[in-house]
Each structure stands twice: as structure tokens, then as C-alpha cells.
């Protein structure tokens, strides 16, 4: 994605659209269904400097780290911000900067959201987290039993 600094008016330039993922050489690994990067950016030029700010989004599917099913994922970078030196004649290439931010925002171990019963909405499998309450409950019971024993002994 290239920007011509000469085309940025004084009040700034709004850039909305999408670019094909294939131009960005991003290691997608096991991700699937990913074909574009959407951008909503603003470009401002002050002297020889251009500031680009805005949002990048992408949608794809990633395997759930818990049950290995694919789950829909929205990658969102709300605070894309780059300050670039802008000599008059040169085009600004945002491609490597966008690429780097996207790679940093990739999900490392995406997980589906379990419902209230600990069930994965995709696979239907139930995952019960180890319960702290159980432990506390048993501990409390033991304490009372010990106290009772003390009473009987006296
Ligand atoms: Zn899952």
C-alpha cells in the first residue's frame, strides 16, 4: 500500500478500503479463510513528515487451542500509528509497516468461548475448570470436624 505525500491535502486524507493479504507475505500458519486486510486510515502531512493513524481489521478462522476446531476470529488493530519522513518525490510504502503490526497481532493460542456450562459452542465438548470452591468447601469441612473432635475430647 503506497501513498503519494503530494496528494495529502492540508486538512488530511482519509483512506478506507482493503488490500489483498497475498501482497503482505504474512505467515498464516494454520489460519484459513483469510484473504484481505481492511484499513480505515487518516494521513496528515506537516512539513516533511506524514503521520498515518487508524484501524486495521481482518477476519479469518483460527484453530481453537482447546478443541482444535476452527473458530471465527477478528483481528483488530485500533491504534495503528506511523510517522514517516516524506521527501517530496517519493511514494510512502506502508506495506512493511502494516505487515509488521499484523504479525504482532496474530492470535497465539485462540480459544473458543465456553458457555456457562463449560461447553464449547463449536465442538459441544464440555471443559470443566478445576473448581476452587470444591477445595475451599472441603477445607472448611475439615476445619469444623477437627474443632468438633477437640470439643469431644474436652
Ligand atoms: Zn473450542
Short mmCIF file of C-alpha atoms and ligand atoms in Angstrom, two decimals:
data_model
loop_
_atom_site.label_atom_id
_atom_site.label_comp_id
_atom_site.label_asym_id
_atom_site.label_seq_id
_atom_site.Cartn_x
_atom_site.Cartn_y
_atom_site.Cartn_z
CA UNK A 1 0.00 0.00 0.00
CA UNK A 2 1.56 3.22 -1.18
CA UNK A 3 0.71 6.83 -0.51
CA UNK A 4 1.78 9.83 -2.50
CA UNK A 5 2.55 12.59 0.03
CA UNK A 6 1.81 15.23 -2.61
CA UNK A 7 -1.79 14.07 -2.66
CA UNK A 8 -2.33 14.68 1.03
CA UNK A 9 -4.19 17.99 1.37
CA UNK A 10 -3.65 20.29 4.31
CA UNK A 11 -6.77 19.07 6.11
CA UNK A 12 -5.54 15.47 5.82
CA UNK A 13 -6.60 12.50 3.79
CA UNK A 14 -8.98 9.69 4.72
CA UNK A 15 -8.17 6.27 3.31
CA UNK A 16 -10.70 3.45 3.52
CA UNK A 17 -10.52 0.14 1.73
CA UNK A 18 -8.90 -3.23 1.69
CA UNK A 19 -5.79 -4.82 0.28
CA UNK A 20 -5.21 -8.46 -0.69
CA UNK A 21 -3.46 -10.44 2.01
CA UNK A 22 -1.27 -12.10 -0.62
CA UNK A 23 0.63 -8.81 -1.08
CA UNK A 24 1.77 -8.89 2.53
CA UNK A 25 3.73 -12.11 2.81
CA UNK A 26 2.29 -12.92 6.22
CA UNK A 27 2.96 -16.39 7.65
CA UNK A 28 -0.62 -17.56 8.11
CA UNK A 29 0.23 -20.99 9.52
CA UNK A 30 -2.98 -22.84 10.27
CA UNK A 31 -5.24 -19.84 9.78
CA UNK A 32 -7.76 -20.15 7.00
CA UNK A 33 -10.32 -18.10 5.11
CA UNK A 34 -8.11 -15.03 5.23
CA UNK A 35 -7.84 -13.02 2.06
CA UNK A 36 -7.77 -9.31 2.84
CA UNK A 37 -6.75 -6.60 5.25
CA UNK A 38 -9.19 -3.74 5.75
CA UNK A 39 -7.97 -0.28 6.62
CA UNK A 40 -9.51 2.94 7.86
CA UNK A 41 -6.65 5.40 7.99
CA UNK A 42 -6.05 9.11 8.18
CA UNK A 43 -2.94 10.70 6.73
CA UNK A 44 -1.70 14.10 7.85
CA UNK A 45 1.24 15.96 6.47
CA UNK A 46 3.18 18.52 8.43
CA UNK A 47 6.26 19.82 6.66
CA UNK A 48 8.28 16.84 5.52
CA UNK A 49 6.56 14.44 7.85
CA UNK A 50 3.49 12.30 7.32
CA UNK A 51 1.53 10.78 10.19
CA UNK A 52 -0.71 7.84 9.46
CA UNK A 53 -3.19 6.75 12.12
CA UNK A 54 -6.20 4.50 12.14
CA UNK A 55 -7.52 0.98 12.27
CA UNK A 56 -6.67 -2.29 10.55
CA UNK A 57 -9.03 -5.25 10.64
CA UNK A 58 -9.06 -8.75 9.21
CA UNK A 59 -11.34 -11.73 9.50
CA UNK A 60 -10.30 -15.36 9.33
CA UNK A 61 -10.63 -18.66 11.10
CA UNK A 62 -8.13 -19.99 13.58
CA UNK A 63 -7.97 -23.38 15.26
CA UNK A 64 -9.15 -23.29 18.85
CA UNK A 65 -6.21 -24.16 21.11
CA UNK A 66 -8.56 -26.12 23.35
CA UNK A 67 -10.51 -28.35 21.00
CA UNK A 68 -8.74 -27.76 17.63
CA UNK A 69 -11.96 -26.75 15.86
CA UNK A 70 -11.81 -23.66 13.70
CA UNK A 71 -13.34 -20.57 15.23
CA UNK A 72 -14.04 -17.22 13.57
CA UNK A 73 -11.57 -14.52 14.58
CA UNK A 74 -11.45 -10.80 14.05
CA UNK A 75 -8.02 -9.30 14.19
CA UNK A 76 -8.27 -5.62 15.04
CA UNK A 77 -5.54 -3.04 15.43
CA UNK A 78 -7.16 0.14 16.72
CA UNK A 79 -4.05 2.16 17.21
CA UNK A 80 -2.09 1.85 14.02
CA UNK A 81 0.25 4.84 14.06
CA UNK A 82 3.25 5.62 11.92
CA UNK A 83 5.27 8.76 11.46
CA UNK A 84 7.22 8.81 8.22
CA UNK A 85 9.70 11.14 6.67
CA UNK A 86 8.23 12.29 3.38
CA UNK A 87 10.61 13.70 0.82
CA UNK A 88 8.56 15.36 -1.90
CA UNK A 89 9.06 12.99 -4.78
CA UNK A 90 8.94 9.61 -3.03
CA UNK A 91 5.93 7.41 -2.50
CA UNK A 92 5.42 6.19 1.04
CA UNK A 93 5.20 2.43 1.27
CA UNK A 94 3.06 1.32 4.18
CA UNK A 95 3.26 -2.36 3.28
CA UNK A 96 6.14 -3.42 5.60
CA UNK A 97 4.68 -1.39 8.49
CA UNK A 98 1.22 -2.90 8.11
CA UNK A 99 2.77 -6.33 7.75
CA UNK A 100 4.71 -6.00 11.00
CA UNK A 101 1.72 -4.78 13.01
CA UNK A 102 -0.49 -7.58 11.68
CA UNK A 103 2.07 -10.26 12.53
CA UNK A 104 2.37 -8.92 16.08
CA UNK A 105 -1.41 -9.02 16.47
CA UNK A 106 -1.87 -12.62 15.32
CA UNK A 107 -3.56 -14.83 17.92
CA UNK A 108 -1.05 -17.16 19.59
CA UNK A 109 -3.47 -19.52 21.23
CA UNK A 110 -7.01 -18.58 20.32
CA UNK A 111 -9.71 -20.26 22.34
CA UNK A 112 -13.41 -20.56 21.78
CA UNK A 113 -15.60 -19.03 24.45
CA UNK A 114 -17.20 -21.66 26.62
CA UNK A 115 -20.82 -21.22 27.63
CA UNK A 116 -21.98 -21.15 31.26
CA UNK A 117 -21.83 -24.94 31.49
CA UNK A 118 -18.22 -25.02 30.23
CA UNK A 119 -19.33 -26.29 26.81
CA UNK A 120 -17.50 -25.32 23.63
CA UNK A 121 -20.11 -23.86 21.25
CA UNK A 122 -18.34 -25.41 18.25
CA UNK A 123 -17.45 -28.93 19.31
CA UNK A 124 -20.05 -29.38 22.06
CA UNK A 125 -17.36 -30.78 24.31
CA UNK A 126 -17.51 -29.81 27.97
CA UNK A 127 -14.49 -28.43 29.75
CA UNK A 128 -14.88 -28.08 33.48
CA UNK A 129 -12.25 -25.83 35.01
CA UNK A 130 -10.72 -27.08 38.27
CA UNK A 131 -13.01 -25.67 40.91
CA UNK A 132 -11.55 -23.55 43.68
CA UNK A 133 -14.86 -23.77 45.53
CA UNK A 134 -14.60 -27.52 45.91
CA UNK A 135 -11.26 -27.20 47.62
CA UNK A 136 -12.42 -24.39 49.91
CA UNK A 137 -15.53 -26.37 50.79
CA UNK A 138 -13.56 -29.48 51.75
CA UNK A 139 -11.09 -27.41 53.73
CA UNK A 140 -13.91 -25.78 55.68
CA UNK A 141 -15.48 -29.17 56.41
CA UNK A 142 -12.16 -30.49 57.71
CA UNK A 143 -11.69 -27.50 59.99
CA UNK A 144 -15.14 -27.97 61.54
CA UNK A 145 -14.58 -31.71 62.01
CA UNK A 146 -11.28 -31.02 63.78
CA UNK A 147 -12.97 -28.48 66.02
CA UNK A 148 -15.75 -30.96 66.84
CA UNK A 149 -13.14 -33.52 67.82
CA UNK A 150 -11.47 -31.01 70.13
CA UNK A 151 -14.80 -30.38 71.85
CA UNK A 152 -15.48 -34.10 72.39
CA UNK A 153 -12.04 -34.65 73.79
CA UNK A 154 -12.53 -31.91 76.36
ZN1 LIG B 1 -13.03 -24.93 21.32
#
